[in-house]
Structure formats: C-alpha cells, structure tokens
Amino acid sequence: MSHYKHLSIEERENLYLLKNLGVGIRKIAEKMGRAPSTISRELKRGVRQKATYRPSEAQAQYIMRRKRCGRKHLMSQAKYQEKIRILIEKYQWSPEQISNRLKLENSDIQISYSSIYRAIYSGMFDPKKSHSYVKKQDRYLRFLRKKGKKYKKSADRRRVRFPDAPHISQRPQQANDRSCIGHWEADTVAGIKGGACILTLTDRRSRFLLAAKVDRNTAHEVSEKMIQLLEQIKPQYVLSITPDRGSEFANFEQIAVRLHKVQFYFPDPYAPWQRGTNENTNGLLREYLPKHCDISPVPDDLIAAFVHRLNLRPRKCLGWRSPFEVFYHDVLHLT
C-alpha cells in the first residue's frame, strides 16, 4: 500500500526559494525529506515554456488534476446514458426499476437509483419527449409519488347486484394469498363517454396483463372480448375471475360456461381496493392512454405494444422480475 503524500503549497514555496538560491535537486530533496525524483517531477510540472518554476501555478495544476482523477461517473458516459435514456423514454421504467433490474441481471452497469434521479433533475435528459398517445407531458417524472385521490363513486356507470353470484369472501385462499397463477381480476378502462374502452384482465400472482379494445362497453361485447383473451391462455391458468360490479360483466354465467366453468367472484359495490391488483395495472395503462382520451382511433397493435411493455416492466413486488417472466416461468435479458 502506497503512503505517498502530495506536496503542499508550503512545500512548493520552499522549493521555489531553494531553487532560486541555486541549491541542487538532491540537496533540496534531502532538506525537504522527499525523493529526488519527486522534486524533479515537481519542477517540470510547475514550469511554463521558457520560464522558471512557479509554486502557485504548480498548485493550481495539482488541484485541476485532482478534480479529473478518480472513477468516471457512469451517467457521464454516452453509452450508459443512452441505455438508461431508452429505458426511461421508451419503456417508462423508474430509476428504482432500472437500478435494481441491472443488479438482478449482473449488468456491467451498476448505478444507484439516486444517481439516476440526480441526472434527471440536472437536465441530462430531454424532458419534452412523450410516449403518451394523445398528450405531451413530462415522461421523466412518471415515477414521482403523488398523493392519492379520494375515491369517488361513478355517477354514470350502472352497478348490478348480481344476487346469485358468489361473493369475493368465498374466493379460495390460493387466490387471496397469490400462491398460484390463474386467478384474475377484471375491469374496463374508459375513454370518452359513449366511446370505446379497454377490457383489462390482471393475474393476481404474476401481475401479467391481458387487454384489448372493446368498441362498445356493453355486456355482450365485453363478454366476447374476455372469452377471446382468455382462450389464448391454458385452462389451468384460468381458475377464477374477480370483475368489477359494472353492468358490462352481467354475462358472467355465459363466460363461465364457455371458459371451462371458470368461477366468478364479485366484490362489494364501490370497493375498488378489493381488486387492487387490477386497479393498479389500469393506472399504469393510463400512462399511455390518459383519462378522457378517445380510445376508438387507437390501433389494436399499439394497445398490444403498450400491454407488452407493461408485462416486461420489472416490479418490486416480484423481486424486480417482470410479469411476463413470472407468468411464463422464464428469464429474460431486459437491459
């Protein structure tokens, strides 16, 4: 281990005086308790072209070199900055998701999420770009926590009693404790009044999302779209469905018959927290399709792309794995 100590400004002043008195390098080194090579290098550093040694200039050069030395900050390197830029801009990952997913994949980039936050606030990234379908807004601040809004009852959405439907309290324990894949929560994400909506189904265990546009928010169209989505999934992964109590799910018995007698469980009226997984996922989908936007002209393939991005986004509750990885028992390289 090296115990080398840099020359202080006082030592540089002494060196200047001794040199002007004509003292040789070896004698100066002996008087100052330094190696002759140290004195020789110092005299070269502090000399301008065709000039004598200047201690103040030598000290200034030393300070400048100290600022430049040390490990280069990762966020100042173009290739790392571009990778993180893509994860934020294109995929809407938060700094915490980026940092922890890089660790999970043992990436050559290891950076704390606080460093990414500082880079964002310092203006390192362009805050004007947006991947929202209808509205330009600051996509870099998506991950900032906001105070929750008090839930308000919907005035224009019909609720149905479903007197013969099983209550959520009857749902099996494996659905409640998320111990296995196949227990889904369902809802619709509305656009403008009277327009198209998005049917969403979220698996409670993996947070895997199925979603598609429905032209009209009616029981018939919603039930047909739900069957279409869930028929793509193996029957052993369609065990139960907990939908919202809206009238669009009135055909639940017909859906159950066509989907291998899948069991439905209904929550209490105006209790969205009983379907918290789906409500949270709908909030993530709103990053791409904000409230009051017209969903009708949005292409189906673009909606599918939004869903795919959400299914590949790392989740803290999944140990920074993605819903896709958990649902399909797979491991992906996402960074």
PDB file of C-alpha atoms in Angstrom, residues 152-287:
ATOM      1  CA  LYS A 152     -65.463   8.936  -5.857  1.00  0.00           C
ATOM      2  CA  LYS A 153     -68.480   6.914  -6.830  1.00  0.00           C
ATOM      3  CA  SER A 154     -69.118   6.914 -10.546  1.00  0.00           C
ATOM      4  CA  ALA A 155     -72.319   8.728 -11.388  1.00  0.00           C
ATOM      5  CA  ASP A 156     -72.653   7.500 -14.951  1.00  0.00           C
ATOM      6  CA  ARG A 157     -71.812   3.821 -14.546  1.00  0.00           C
ATOM      7  CA  ARG A 158     -74.529   1.307 -13.804  1.00  0.00           C
ATOM      8  CA  ARG A 159     -73.908  -1.142 -10.981  1.00  0.00           C
ATOM      9  CA  VAL A 160     -75.572  -4.556 -10.912  1.00  0.00           C
ATOM     10  CA  ARG A 161     -76.419  -6.514  -7.791  1.00  0.00           C
ATOM     11  CA  PHE A 162     -75.711  -9.999  -9.229  1.00  0.00           C
ATOM     12  CA  PRO A 163     -77.700 -11.652  -6.398  1.00  0.00           C
ATOM     13  CA  ASP A 164     -76.758 -15.202  -7.419  1.00  0.00           C
ATOM     14  CA  ALA A 165     -73.061 -14.504  -7.953  1.00  0.00           C
ATOM     15  CA  PRO A 166     -70.503 -15.758  -5.413  1.00  0.00           C
ATOM     16  CA  HIS A 167     -69.101 -13.023  -3.172  1.00  0.00           C
ATOM     17  CA  ILE A 168     -65.369 -12.298  -3.024  1.00  0.00           C
ATOM     18  CA  SER A 169     -65.328 -13.667   0.534  1.00  0.00           C
ATOM     19  CA  GLN A 170     -65.888 -17.135  -0.989  1.00  0.00           C
ATOM     20  CA  ARG A 171     -62.811 -16.901  -3.167  1.00  0.00           C
ATOM     21  CA  PRO A 172     -60.277 -19.706  -2.462  1.00  0.00           C
ATOM     22  CA  GLN A 173     -57.305 -18.981  -0.241  1.00  0.00           C
ATOM     23  CA  GLN A 174     -54.820 -19.607  -3.056  1.00  0.00           C
ATOM     24  CA  ALA A 175     -56.393 -16.679  -4.897  1.00  0.00           C
ATOM     25  CA  ASN A 176     -56.249 -14.416  -1.859  1.00  0.00           C
ATOM     26  CA  ASP A 177     -52.637 -15.193  -0.962  1.00  0.00           C
ATOM     27  CA  ARG A 178     -51.452 -15.137  -4.610  1.00  0.00           C
ATOM     28  CA  SER A 179     -49.829 -18.539  -4.230  1.00  0.00           C
ATOM     29  CA  CYS A 180     -50.534 -19.665  -7.787  1.00  0.00           C
ATOM     30  CA  ILE A 181     -51.113 -18.320 -11.270  1.00  0.00           C
ATOM     31  CA  GLY A 182     -54.615 -18.284 -12.738  1.00  0.00           C
ATOM     32  CA  HIS A 183     -56.722 -16.039 -10.523  1.00  0.00           C
ATOM     33  CA  TRP A 184     -57.640 -12.916 -12.498  1.00  0.00           C
ATOM     34  CA  GLU A 185     -59.131  -9.516 -11.757  1.00  0.00           C
ATOM     35  CA  ALA A 186     -61.097  -7.719 -14.485  1.00  0.00           C
ATOM     36  CA  ASP A 187     -62.281  -4.212 -15.296  1.00  0.00           C
ATOM     37  CA  THR A 188     -62.715  -1.781 -18.175  1.00  0.00           C
ATOM     38  CA  VAL A 189     -60.674   1.372 -18.767  1.00  0.00           C
ATOM     39  CA  ALA A 190     -62.944   4.062 -20.167  1.00  0.00           C
ATOM     40  CA  GLY A 191     -62.176   6.664 -22.800  1.00  0.00           C
ATOM     41  CA  ILE A 192     -64.587   9.417 -23.762  1.00  0.00           C
ATOM     42  CA  LYS A 193     -68.204   8.928 -22.756  1.00  0.00           C
ATOM     43  CA  GLY A 194     -70.011   6.617 -25.162  1.00  0.00           C
ATOM     44  CA  GLY A 195     -66.785   5.639 -26.932  1.00  0.00           C
ATOM     45  CA  ALA A 196     -64.594   2.562 -26.936  1.00  0.00           C
ATOM     46  CA  CYS A 197     -62.977   1.194 -23.785  1.00  0.00           C
ATOM     47  CA  ILE A 198     -60.188  -1.229 -22.885  1.00  0.00           C
ATOM     48  CA  LEU A 199     -61.006  -4.546 -21.214  1.00  0.00           C
ATOM     49  CA  THR A 200     -58.224  -5.466 -18.778  1.00  0.00           C
ATOM     50  CA  LEU A 201     -57.511  -8.756 -17.003  1.00  0.00           C
ATOM     51  CA  THR A 202     -54.662  -8.973 -14.475  1.00  0.00           C
ATOM     52  CA  ASP A 203     -53.315 -12.178 -12.943  1.00  0.00           C
ATOM     53  CA  ARG A 204     -53.030 -11.704  -9.176  1.00  0.00           C
ATOM     54  CA  ARG A 205     -49.870 -13.770  -8.758  1.00  0.00           C
ATOM     55  CA  SER A 206     -47.720 -12.514 -11.645  1.00  0.00           C
ATOM     56  CA  ARG A 207     -49.410  -9.152 -12.424  1.00  0.00           C
ATOM     57  CA  PHE A 208     -49.481 -10.327 -16.046  1.00  0.00           C
ATOM     58  CA  LEU A 209     -51.870  -8.211 -18.106  1.00  0.00           C
ATOM     59  CA  LEU A 210     -54.286  -9.140 -20.871  1.00  0.00           C
ATOM     60  CA  ALA A 211     -56.048  -6.214 -22.521  1.00  0.00           C
ATOM     61  CA  ALA A 212     -57.870  -5.324 -25.718  1.00  0.00           C
ATOM     62  CA  LYS A 213     -60.108  -2.616 -27.113  1.00  0.00           C
ATOM     63  CA  VAL A 214     -63.885  -3.043 -26.948  1.00  0.00           C
ATOM     64  CA  ASP A 215     -65.839  -0.847 -29.353  1.00  0.00           C
ATOM     65  CA  ARG A 216     -68.847  -0.524 -27.057  1.00  0.00           C
ATOM     66  CA  ASN A 217     -68.934  -1.034 -23.299  1.00  0.00           C
ATOM     67  CA  THR A 218     -71.835  -3.484 -23.339  1.00  0.00           C
ATOM     68  CA  ALA A 219     -72.219  -6.842 -21.621  1.00  0.00           C
ATOM     69  CA  HIS A 220     -72.247  -8.696 -24.936  1.00  0.00           C
ATOM     70  CA  GLU A 221     -69.123  -7.093 -26.412  1.00  0.00           C
ATOM     71  CA  VAL A 222     -67.182  -7.239 -23.144  1.00  0.00           C
ATOM     72  CA  SER A 223     -68.024 -10.907 -22.593  1.00  0.00           C
ATOM     73  CA  GLU A 224     -66.998 -11.826 -26.146  1.00  0.00           C
ATOM     74  CA  LYS A 225     -63.705  -9.967 -25.792  1.00  0.00           C
ATOM     75  CA  MET A 226     -62.994 -11.570 -22.409  1.00  0.00           C
ATOM     76  CA  ILE A 227     -63.542 -15.031 -23.855  1.00  0.00           C
ATOM     77  CA  GLN A 228     -61.302 -14.176 -26.800  1.00  0.00           C
ATOM     78  CA  LEU A 229     -58.476 -13.051 -24.491  1.00  0.00           C
ATOM     79  CA  LEU A 230     -58.678 -15.942 -22.029  1.00  0.00           C
ATOM     80  CA  GLU A 231     -58.975 -18.617 -24.717  1.00  0.00           C
ATOM     81  CA  GLN A 232     -55.331 -17.802 -25.524  1.00  0.00           C
ATOM     82  CA  ILE A 233     -54.351 -18.955 -22.023  1.00  0.00           C
ATOM     83  CA  LYS A 234     -54.066 -22.599 -20.963  1.00  0.00           C
ATOM     84  CA  PRO A 235     -57.157 -23.691 -18.949  1.00  0.00           C
ATOM     85  CA  GLN A 236     -55.049 -24.499 -15.870  1.00  0.00           C
ATOM     86  CA  TYR A 237     -54.143 -20.807 -15.735  1.00  0.00           C
ATOM     87  CA  VAL A 238     -57.765 -19.612 -15.797  1.00  0.00           C
ATOM     88  CA  LEU A 239     -59.079 -20.606 -12.367  1.00  0.00           C
ATOM     89  CA  SER A 240     -61.163 -17.640 -11.235  1.00  0.00           C
ATOM     90  CA  ILE A 241     -62.153 -14.111 -12.260  1.00  0.00           C
ATOM     91  CA  THR A 242     -62.947 -11.216  -9.924  1.00  0.00           C
ATOM     92  CA  PRO A 243     -64.501  -8.479 -12.063  1.00  0.00           C
ATOM     93  CA  ASP A 244     -65.827  -5.056 -11.272  1.00  0.00           C
ATOM     94  CA  ARG A 245     -69.526  -4.941 -10.421  1.00  0.00           C
ATOM     95  CA  GLY A 246     -70.369  -2.958 -13.567  1.00  0.00           C
ATOM     96  CA  SER A 247     -73.199  -3.944 -15.876  1.00  0.00           C
ATOM     97  CA  GLU A 248     -70.687  -4.855 -18.598  1.00  0.00           C
ATOM     98  CA  PHE A 249     -69.979  -8.082 -16.666  1.00  0.00           C
ATOM     99  CA  ALA A 250     -73.635  -9.147 -16.460  1.00  0.00           C
ATOM    100  CA  ASN A 251     -72.997 -12.104 -18.809  1.00  0.00           C
ATOM    101  CA  PHE A 252     -70.576 -13.749 -16.383  1.00  0.00           C
ATOM    102  CA  GLU A 253     -72.507 -17.029 -16.368  1.00  0.00           C
ATOM    103  CA  GLN A 254     -72.194 -17.365 -20.148  1.00  0.00           C
ATOM    104  CA  ILE A 255     -68.474 -16.624 -19.907  1.00  0.00           C
ATOM    105  CA  ALA A 256     -68.071 -19.296 -17.217  1.00  0.00           C
ATOM    106  CA  VAL A 257     -69.715 -21.936 -19.395  1.00  0.00           C
ATOM    107  CA  ARG A 258     -67.514 -21.167 -22.400  1.00  0.00           C
ATOM    108  CA  LEU A 259     -64.303 -20.993 -20.339  1.00  0.00           C
ATOM    109  CA  HIS A 260     -64.271 -24.450 -18.737  1.00  0.00           C
ATOM    110  CA  LYS A 261     -66.633 -23.405 -15.933  1.00  0.00           C
ATOM    111  CA  VAL A 262     -64.288 -20.773 -14.554  1.00  0.00           C
ATOM    112  CA  GLN A 263     -65.568 -19.396 -11.246  1.00  0.00           C
ATOM    113  CA  PHE A 264     -66.530 -15.719 -10.852  1.00  0.00           C
ATOM    114  CA  TYR A 265     -66.356 -13.808  -7.555  1.00  0.00           C
ATOM    115  CA  PHE A 266     -67.781 -10.312  -7.180  1.00  0.00           C
ATOM    116  CA  PRO A 267     -66.515  -7.607  -4.798  1.00  0.00           C
ATOM    117  CA  ASP A 268     -68.642  -5.250  -2.756  1.00  0.00           C
ATOM    118  CA  PRO A 269     -70.108  -2.258  -4.603  1.00  0.00           C
ATOM    119  CA  TYR A 270     -67.777   0.751  -4.792  1.00  0.00           C
ATOM    120  CA  ALA A 271     -64.852  -1.178  -3.279  1.00  0.00           C
ATOM    121  CA  PRO A 272     -62.054  -0.955  -5.872  1.00  0.00           C
ATOM    122  CA  TRP A 273     -59.435  -1.855  -3.239  1.00  0.00           C
ATOM    123  CA  GLN A 274     -60.839  -5.398  -3.305  1.00  0.00           C
ATOM    124  CA  ARG A 275     -59.417  -5.595  -6.841  1.00  0.00           C
ATOM    125  CA  GLY A 276     -56.275  -3.622  -6.088  1.00  0.00           C
ATOM    126  CA  THR A 277     -54.052  -5.540  -8.498  1.00  0.00           C
ATOM    127  CA  ASN A 278     -56.208  -4.677 -11.490  1.00  0.00           C
ATOM    128  CA  GLU A 279     -56.769  -1.086 -10.347  1.00  0.00           C
ATOM    129  CA  ASN A 280     -53.019  -0.537 -10.074  1.00  0.00           C
ATOM    130  CA  THR A 281     -52.418  -2.041 -13.513  1.00  0.00           C
ATOM    131  CA  ASN A 282     -55.108   0.176 -15.015  1.00  0.00           C
ATOM    132  CA  GLY A 283     -53.229   3.149 -13.571  1.00  0.00           C
ATOM    133  CA  LEU A 284     -50.076   2.011 -15.371  1.00  0.00           C
ATOM    134  CA  LEU A 285     -52.009   1.662 -18.625  1.00  0.00           C
ATOM    135  CA  ARG A 286     -53.191   5.258 -18.157  1.00  0.00           C
ATOM    136  CA  GLU A 287     -49.600   6.373 -18.711  1.00  0.00           C
TER     137      GLU A 287
END
